[in-house]
mmCIF file with all atom_site columns, C-alpha atoms in Angstrom:
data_model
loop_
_atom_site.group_PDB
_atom_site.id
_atom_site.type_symbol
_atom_site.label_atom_id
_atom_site.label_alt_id
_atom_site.label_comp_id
_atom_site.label_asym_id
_atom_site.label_entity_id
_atom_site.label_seq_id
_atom_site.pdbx_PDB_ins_code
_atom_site.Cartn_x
_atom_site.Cartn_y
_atom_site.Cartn_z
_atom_site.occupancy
_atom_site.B_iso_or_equiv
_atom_site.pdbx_formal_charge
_atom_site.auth_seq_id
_atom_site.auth_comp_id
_atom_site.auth_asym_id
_atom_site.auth_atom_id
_atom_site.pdbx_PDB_model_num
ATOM 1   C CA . UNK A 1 1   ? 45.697 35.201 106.798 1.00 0.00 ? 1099 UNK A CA 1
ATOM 2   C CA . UNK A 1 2   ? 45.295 31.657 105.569 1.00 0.00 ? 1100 UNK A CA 1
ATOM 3   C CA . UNK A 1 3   ? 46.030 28.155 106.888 1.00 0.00 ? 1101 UNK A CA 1
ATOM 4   C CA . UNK A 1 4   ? 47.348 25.394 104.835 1.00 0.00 ? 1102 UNK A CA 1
ATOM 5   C CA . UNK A 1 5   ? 46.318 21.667 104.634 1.00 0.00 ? 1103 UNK A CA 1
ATOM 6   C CA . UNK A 1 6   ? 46.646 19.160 102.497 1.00 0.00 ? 1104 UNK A CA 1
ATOM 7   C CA . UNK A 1 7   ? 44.345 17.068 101.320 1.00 0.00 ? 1105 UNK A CA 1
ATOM 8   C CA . UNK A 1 8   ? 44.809 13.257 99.259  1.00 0.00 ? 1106 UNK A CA 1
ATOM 9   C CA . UNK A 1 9   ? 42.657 11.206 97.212  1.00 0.00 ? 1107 UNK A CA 1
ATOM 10  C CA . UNK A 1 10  ? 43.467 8.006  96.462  1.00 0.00 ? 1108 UNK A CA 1
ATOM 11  C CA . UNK A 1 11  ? 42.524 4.913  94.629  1.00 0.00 ? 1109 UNK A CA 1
ATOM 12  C CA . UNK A 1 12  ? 44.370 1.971  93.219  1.00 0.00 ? 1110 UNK A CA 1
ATOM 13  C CA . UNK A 1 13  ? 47.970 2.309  93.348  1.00 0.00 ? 1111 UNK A CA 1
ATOM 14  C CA . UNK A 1 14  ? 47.141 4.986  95.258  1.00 0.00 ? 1112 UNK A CA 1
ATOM 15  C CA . UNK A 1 15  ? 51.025 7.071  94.600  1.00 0.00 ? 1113 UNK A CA 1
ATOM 16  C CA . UNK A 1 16  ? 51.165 10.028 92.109  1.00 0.00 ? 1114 UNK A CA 1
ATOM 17  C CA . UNK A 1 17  ? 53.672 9.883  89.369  1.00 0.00 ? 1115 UNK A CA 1
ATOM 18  C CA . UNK A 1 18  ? 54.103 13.397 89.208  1.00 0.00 ? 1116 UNK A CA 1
ATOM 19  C CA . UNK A 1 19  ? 55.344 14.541 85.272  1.00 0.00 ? 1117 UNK A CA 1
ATOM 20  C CA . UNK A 1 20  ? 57.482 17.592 86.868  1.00 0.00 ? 1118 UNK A CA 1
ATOM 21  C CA . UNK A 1 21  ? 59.370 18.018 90.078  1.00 0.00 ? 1119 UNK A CA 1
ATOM 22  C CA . UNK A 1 22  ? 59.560 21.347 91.819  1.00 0.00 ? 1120 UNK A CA 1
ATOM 23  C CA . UNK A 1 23  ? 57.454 24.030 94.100  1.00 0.00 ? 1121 UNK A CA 1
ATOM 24  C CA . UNK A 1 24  ? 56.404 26.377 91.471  1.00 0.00 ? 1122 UNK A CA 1
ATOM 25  C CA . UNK A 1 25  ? 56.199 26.461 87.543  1.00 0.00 ? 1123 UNK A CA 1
ATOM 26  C CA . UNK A 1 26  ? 59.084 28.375 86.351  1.00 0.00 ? 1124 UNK A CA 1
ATOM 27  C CA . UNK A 1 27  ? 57.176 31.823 86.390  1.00 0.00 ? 1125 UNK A CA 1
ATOM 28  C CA . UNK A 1 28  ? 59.092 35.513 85.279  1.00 0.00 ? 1126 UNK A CA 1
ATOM 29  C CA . UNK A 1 29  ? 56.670 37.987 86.258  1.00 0.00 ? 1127 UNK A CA 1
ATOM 30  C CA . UNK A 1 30  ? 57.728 40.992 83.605  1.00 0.00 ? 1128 UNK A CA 1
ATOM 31  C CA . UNK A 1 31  ? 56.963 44.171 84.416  1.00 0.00 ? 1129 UNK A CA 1
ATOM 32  C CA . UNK A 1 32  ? 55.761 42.971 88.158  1.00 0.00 ? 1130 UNK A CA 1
ATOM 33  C CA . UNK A 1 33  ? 59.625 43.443 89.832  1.00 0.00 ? 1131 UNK A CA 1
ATOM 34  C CA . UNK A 1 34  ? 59.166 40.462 91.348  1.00 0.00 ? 1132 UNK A CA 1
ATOM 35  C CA . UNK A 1 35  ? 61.998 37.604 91.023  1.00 0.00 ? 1133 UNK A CA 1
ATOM 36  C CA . UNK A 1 36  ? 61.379 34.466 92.574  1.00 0.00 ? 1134 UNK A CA 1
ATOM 37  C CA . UNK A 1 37  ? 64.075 32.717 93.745  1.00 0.00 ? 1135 UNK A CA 1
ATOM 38  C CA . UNK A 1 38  ? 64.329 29.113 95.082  1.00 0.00 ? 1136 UNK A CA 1
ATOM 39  C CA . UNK A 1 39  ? 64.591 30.057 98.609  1.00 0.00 ? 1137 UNK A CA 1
ATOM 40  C CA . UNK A 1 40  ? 61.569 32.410 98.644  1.00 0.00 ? 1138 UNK A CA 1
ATOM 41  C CA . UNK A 1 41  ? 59.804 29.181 96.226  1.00 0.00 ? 1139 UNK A CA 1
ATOM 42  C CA . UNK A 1 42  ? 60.934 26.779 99.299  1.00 0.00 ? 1140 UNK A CA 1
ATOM 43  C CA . UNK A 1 43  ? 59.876 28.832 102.202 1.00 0.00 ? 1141 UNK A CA 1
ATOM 44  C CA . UNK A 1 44  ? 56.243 29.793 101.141 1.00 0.00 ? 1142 UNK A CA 1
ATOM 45  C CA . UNK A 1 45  ? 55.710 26.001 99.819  1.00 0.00 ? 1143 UNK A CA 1
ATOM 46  C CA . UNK A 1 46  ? 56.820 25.038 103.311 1.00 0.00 ? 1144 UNK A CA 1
ATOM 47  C CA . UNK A 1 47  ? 54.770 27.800 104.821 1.00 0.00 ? 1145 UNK A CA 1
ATOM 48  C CA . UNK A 1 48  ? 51.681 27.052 102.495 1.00 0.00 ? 1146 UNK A CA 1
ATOM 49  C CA . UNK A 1 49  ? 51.419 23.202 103.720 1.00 0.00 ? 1147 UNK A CA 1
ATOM 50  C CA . UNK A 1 50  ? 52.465 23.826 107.448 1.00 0.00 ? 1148 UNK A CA 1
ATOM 51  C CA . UNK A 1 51  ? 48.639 24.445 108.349 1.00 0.00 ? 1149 UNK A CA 1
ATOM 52  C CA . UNK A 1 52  ? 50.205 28.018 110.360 1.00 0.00 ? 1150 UNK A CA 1
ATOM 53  C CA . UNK A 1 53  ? 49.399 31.186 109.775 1.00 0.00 ? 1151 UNK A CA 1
ATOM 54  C CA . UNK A 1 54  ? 50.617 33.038 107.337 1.00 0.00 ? 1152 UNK A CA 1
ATOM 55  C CA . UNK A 1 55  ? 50.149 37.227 105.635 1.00 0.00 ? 1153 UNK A CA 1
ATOM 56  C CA . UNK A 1 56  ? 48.452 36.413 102.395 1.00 0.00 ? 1154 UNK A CA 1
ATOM 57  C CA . UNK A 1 57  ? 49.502 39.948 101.018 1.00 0.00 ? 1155 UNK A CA 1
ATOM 58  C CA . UNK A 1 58  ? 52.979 39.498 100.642 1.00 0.00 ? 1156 UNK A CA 1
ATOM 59  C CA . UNK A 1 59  ? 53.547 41.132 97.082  1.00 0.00 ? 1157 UNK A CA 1
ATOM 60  C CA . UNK A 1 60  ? 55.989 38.256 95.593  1.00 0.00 ? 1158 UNK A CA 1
ATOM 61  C CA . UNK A 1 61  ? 53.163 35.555 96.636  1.00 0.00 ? 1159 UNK A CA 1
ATOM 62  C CA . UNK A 1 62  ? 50.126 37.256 95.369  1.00 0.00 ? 1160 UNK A CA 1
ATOM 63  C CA . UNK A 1 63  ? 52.233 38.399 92.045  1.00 0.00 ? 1161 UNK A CA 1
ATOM 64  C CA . UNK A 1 64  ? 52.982 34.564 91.841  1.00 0.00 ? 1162 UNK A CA 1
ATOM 65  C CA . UNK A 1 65  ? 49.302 33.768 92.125  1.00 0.00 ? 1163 UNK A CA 1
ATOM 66  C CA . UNK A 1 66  ? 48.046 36.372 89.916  1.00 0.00 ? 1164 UNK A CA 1
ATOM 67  C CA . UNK A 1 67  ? 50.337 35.138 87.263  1.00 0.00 ? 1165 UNK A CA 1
ATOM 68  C CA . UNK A 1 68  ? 48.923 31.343 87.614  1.00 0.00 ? 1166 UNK A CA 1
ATOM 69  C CA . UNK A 1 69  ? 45.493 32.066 87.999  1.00 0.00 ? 1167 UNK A CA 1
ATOM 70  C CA . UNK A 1 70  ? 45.397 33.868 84.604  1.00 0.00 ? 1168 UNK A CA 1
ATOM 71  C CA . UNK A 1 71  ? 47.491 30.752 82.905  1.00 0.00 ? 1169 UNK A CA 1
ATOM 72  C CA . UNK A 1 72  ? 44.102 28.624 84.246  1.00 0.00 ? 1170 UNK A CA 1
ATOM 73  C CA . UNK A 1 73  ? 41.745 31.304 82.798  1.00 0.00 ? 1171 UNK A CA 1
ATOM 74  C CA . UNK A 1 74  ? 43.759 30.574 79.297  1.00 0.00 ? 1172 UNK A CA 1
ATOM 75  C CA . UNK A 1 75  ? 43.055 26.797 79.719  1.00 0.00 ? 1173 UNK A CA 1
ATOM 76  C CA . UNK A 1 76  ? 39.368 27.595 80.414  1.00 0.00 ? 1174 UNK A CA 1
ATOM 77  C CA . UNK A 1 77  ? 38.922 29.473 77.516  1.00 0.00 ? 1175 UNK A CA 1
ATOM 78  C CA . UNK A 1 78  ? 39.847 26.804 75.322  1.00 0.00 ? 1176 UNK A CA 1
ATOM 79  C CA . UNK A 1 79  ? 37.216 25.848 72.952  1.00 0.00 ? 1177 UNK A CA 1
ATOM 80  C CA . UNK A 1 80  ? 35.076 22.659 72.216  1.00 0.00 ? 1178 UNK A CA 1
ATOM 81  C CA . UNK A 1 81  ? 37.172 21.834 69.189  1.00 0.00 ? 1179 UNK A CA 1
ATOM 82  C CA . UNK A 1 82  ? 39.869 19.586 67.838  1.00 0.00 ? 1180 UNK A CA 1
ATOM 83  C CA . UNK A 1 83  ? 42.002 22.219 68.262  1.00 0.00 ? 1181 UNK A CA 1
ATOM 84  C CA . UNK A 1 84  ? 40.827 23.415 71.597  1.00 0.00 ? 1182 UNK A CA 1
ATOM 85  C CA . UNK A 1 85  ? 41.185 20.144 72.826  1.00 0.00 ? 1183 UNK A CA 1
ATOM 86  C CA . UNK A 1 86  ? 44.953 19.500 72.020  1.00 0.00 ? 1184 UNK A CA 1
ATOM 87  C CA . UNK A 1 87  ? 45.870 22.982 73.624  1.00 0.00 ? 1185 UNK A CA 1
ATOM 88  C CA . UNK A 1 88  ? 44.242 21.553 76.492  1.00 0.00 ? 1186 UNK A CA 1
ATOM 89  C CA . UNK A 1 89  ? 46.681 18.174 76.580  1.00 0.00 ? 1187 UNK A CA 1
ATOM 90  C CA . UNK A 1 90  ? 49.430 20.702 76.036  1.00 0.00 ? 1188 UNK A CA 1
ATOM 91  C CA . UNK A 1 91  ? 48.555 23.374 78.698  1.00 0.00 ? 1189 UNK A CA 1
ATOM 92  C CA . UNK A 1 92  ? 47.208 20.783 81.454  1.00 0.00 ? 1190 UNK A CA 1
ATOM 93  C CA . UNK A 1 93  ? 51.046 20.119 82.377  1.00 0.00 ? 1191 UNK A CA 1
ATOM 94  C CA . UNK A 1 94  ? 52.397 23.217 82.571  1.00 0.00 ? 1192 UNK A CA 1
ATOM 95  C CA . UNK A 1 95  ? 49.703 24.210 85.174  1.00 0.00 ? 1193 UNK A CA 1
ATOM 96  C CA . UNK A 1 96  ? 49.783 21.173 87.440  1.00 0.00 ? 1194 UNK A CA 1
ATOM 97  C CA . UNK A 1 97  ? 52.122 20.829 90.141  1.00 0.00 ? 1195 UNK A CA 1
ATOM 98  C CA . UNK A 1 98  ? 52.492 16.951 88.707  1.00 0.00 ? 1196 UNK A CA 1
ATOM 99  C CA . UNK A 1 99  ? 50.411 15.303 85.875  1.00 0.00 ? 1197 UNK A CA 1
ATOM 100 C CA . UNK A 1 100 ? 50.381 11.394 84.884  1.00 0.00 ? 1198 UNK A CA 1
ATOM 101 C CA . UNK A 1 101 ? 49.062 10.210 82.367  1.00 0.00 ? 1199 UNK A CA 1
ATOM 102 C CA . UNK A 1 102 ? 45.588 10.065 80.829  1.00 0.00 ? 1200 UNK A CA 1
ATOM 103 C CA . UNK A 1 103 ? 43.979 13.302 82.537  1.00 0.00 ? 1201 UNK A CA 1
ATOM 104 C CA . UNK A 1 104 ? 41.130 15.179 81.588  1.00 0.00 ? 1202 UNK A CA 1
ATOM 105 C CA . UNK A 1 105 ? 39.822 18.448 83.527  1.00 0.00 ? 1203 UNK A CA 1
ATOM 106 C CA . UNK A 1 106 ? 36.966 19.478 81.789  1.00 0.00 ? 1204 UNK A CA 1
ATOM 107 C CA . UNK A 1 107 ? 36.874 23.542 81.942  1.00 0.00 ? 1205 UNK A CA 1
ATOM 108 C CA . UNK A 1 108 ? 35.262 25.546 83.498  1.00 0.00 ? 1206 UNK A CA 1
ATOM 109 C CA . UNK A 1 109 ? 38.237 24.851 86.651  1.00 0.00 ? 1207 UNK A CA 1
ATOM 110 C CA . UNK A 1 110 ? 38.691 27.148 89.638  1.00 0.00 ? 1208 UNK A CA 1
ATOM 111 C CA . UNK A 1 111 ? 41.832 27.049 91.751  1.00 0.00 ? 1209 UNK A CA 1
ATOM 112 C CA . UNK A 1 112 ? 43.706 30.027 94.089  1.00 0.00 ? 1210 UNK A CA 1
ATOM 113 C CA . UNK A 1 113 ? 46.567 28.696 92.823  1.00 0.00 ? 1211 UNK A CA 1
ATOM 114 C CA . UNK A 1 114 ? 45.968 28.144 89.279  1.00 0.00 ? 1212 UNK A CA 1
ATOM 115 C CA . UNK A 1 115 ? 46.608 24.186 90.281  1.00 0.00 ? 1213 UNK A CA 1
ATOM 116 C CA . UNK A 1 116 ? 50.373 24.648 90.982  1.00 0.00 ? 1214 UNK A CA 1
ATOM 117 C CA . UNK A 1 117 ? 49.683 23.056 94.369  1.00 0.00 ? 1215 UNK A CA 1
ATOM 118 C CA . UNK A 1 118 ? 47.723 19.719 92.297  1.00 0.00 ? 1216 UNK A CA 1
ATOM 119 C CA . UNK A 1 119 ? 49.398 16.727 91.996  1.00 0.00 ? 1217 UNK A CA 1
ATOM 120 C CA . UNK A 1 120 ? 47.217 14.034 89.562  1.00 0.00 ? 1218 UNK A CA 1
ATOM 121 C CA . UNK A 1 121 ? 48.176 10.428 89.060  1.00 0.00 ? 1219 UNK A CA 1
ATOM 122 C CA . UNK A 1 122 ? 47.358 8.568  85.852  1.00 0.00 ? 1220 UNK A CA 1
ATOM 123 C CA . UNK A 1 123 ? 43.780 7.260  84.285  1.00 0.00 ? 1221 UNK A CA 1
ATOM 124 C CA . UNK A 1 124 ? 42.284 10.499 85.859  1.00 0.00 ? 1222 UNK A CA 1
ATOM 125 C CA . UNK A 1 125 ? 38.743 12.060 85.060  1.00 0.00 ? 1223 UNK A CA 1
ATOM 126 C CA . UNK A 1 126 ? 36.936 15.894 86.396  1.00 0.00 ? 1224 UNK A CA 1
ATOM 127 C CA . UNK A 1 127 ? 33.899 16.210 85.148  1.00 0.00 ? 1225 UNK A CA 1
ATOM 128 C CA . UNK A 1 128 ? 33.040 20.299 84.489  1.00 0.00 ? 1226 UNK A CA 1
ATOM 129 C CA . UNK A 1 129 ? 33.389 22.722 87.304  1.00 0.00 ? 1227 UNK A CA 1
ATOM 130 C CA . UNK A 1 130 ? 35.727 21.945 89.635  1.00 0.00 ? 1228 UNK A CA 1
ATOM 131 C CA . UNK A 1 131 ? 37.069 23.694 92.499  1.00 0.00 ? 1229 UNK A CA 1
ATOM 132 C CA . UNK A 1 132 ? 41.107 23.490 93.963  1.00 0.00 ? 1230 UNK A CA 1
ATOM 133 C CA . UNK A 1 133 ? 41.330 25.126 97.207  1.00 0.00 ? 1231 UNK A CA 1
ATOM 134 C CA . UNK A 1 134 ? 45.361 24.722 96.670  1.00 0.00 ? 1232 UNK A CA 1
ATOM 135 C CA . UNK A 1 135 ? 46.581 26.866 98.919  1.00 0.00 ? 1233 UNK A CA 1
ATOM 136 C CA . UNK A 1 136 ? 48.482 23.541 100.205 1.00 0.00 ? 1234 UNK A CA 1
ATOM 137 C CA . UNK A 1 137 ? 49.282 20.712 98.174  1.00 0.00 ? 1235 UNK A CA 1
ATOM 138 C CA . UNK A 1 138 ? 46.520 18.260 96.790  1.00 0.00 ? 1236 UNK A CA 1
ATOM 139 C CA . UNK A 1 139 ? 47.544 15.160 95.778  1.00 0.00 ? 1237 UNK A CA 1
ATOM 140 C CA . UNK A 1 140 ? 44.782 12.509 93.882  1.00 0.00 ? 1238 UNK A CA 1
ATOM 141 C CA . UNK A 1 141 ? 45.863 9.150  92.983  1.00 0.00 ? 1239 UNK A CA 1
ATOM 142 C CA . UNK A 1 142 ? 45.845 7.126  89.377  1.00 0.00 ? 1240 UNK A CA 1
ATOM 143 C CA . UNK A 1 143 ? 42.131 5.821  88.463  1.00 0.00 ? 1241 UNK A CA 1
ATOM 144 C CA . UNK A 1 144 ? 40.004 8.420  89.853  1.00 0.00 ? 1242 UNK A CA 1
ATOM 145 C CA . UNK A 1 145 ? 36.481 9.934  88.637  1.00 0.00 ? 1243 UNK A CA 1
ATOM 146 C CA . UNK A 1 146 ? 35.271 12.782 89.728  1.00 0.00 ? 1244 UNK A CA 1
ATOM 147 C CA . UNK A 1 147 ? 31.440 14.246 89.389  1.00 0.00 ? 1245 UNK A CA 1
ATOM 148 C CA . UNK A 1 148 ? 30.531 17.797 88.170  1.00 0.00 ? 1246 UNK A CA 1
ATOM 149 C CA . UNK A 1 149 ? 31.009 21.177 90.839  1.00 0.00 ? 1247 UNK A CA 1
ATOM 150 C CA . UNK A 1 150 ? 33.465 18.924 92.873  1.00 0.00 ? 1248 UNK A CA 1
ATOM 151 C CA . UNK A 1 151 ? 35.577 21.295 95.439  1.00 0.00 ? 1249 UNK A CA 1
ATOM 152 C CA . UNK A 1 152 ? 38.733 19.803 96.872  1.00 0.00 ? 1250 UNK A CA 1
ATOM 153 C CA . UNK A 1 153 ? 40.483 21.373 99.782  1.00 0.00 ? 1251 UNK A CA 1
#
């Protein structure tokens, strides 16, 4: 059983511009049975940042995460190249819950949520190694820098 709380970071302007709107990246989880639909998307999100208590286990939610924990162990495996480095622009989207502009996570990243549940302004910087306790949402504003091993919950 886990608790959720949110946590926010801000500096300047201090609002995220979030890139993409929604609860949880369009996921199909082939071969899992699992179909998420917007109602079970709504009530775990709710759930997740209501700092209650809530079963962990359920199959849909832990399919979910399994799913977007492996799309962050992609972007981690990127490589130190000019190549590597424009998948990472590309990917760094997709796996945020919102992305401004002008942000750079340097792998290696952890999150339990594969950073569905991050929300990053603009003009941001993470050095190597940091950690997303996402469970609930996270939300960091536009011009911040953050040191290597940072955790964030």
């Amino acid at each position: 059983m886990h608790g959720g709380t949110g946590t926010i970071a801000q500096s300047g302007s201090g609002v995220v511009t979030c890139a993409r709107v929604g609860v949880f990246p369009a996921v199909h989880l082939e071969g899992m049975g699992v179909a998420m639909s917007d109602a079970f998307n709504e009530r775990y999100h709710v759930l997740l940042n209501s700092g209650e208590l809530y079963d962990s286990g359920v199959r849909e939610l832990t399919s979910l995460q399994h799913v977007l924990v492996e799309r962050l162990r992609q972007y981690n495996a990127t490589p130190e190249t000019p190549e590597g480095l424009a998948l990472r622009k590309e990917l760094l989207p997709r796996l945020l819950g919102g992305c401004g502009k002008n942000v750079c996570l340097t792998p290696p990243v952890q999150a339990n949520w594969g950073l569905a549940h991050v929300y990053v302004g603009s003009d941001v910087y993470f050095n190597f190694g940091a950690c997303f306790v996402d469970d609930a949402d996270i939300r960091i504003g536009d011009r911040c820098q953050f040191g290597p091993g940072v955790t964030i919950c």
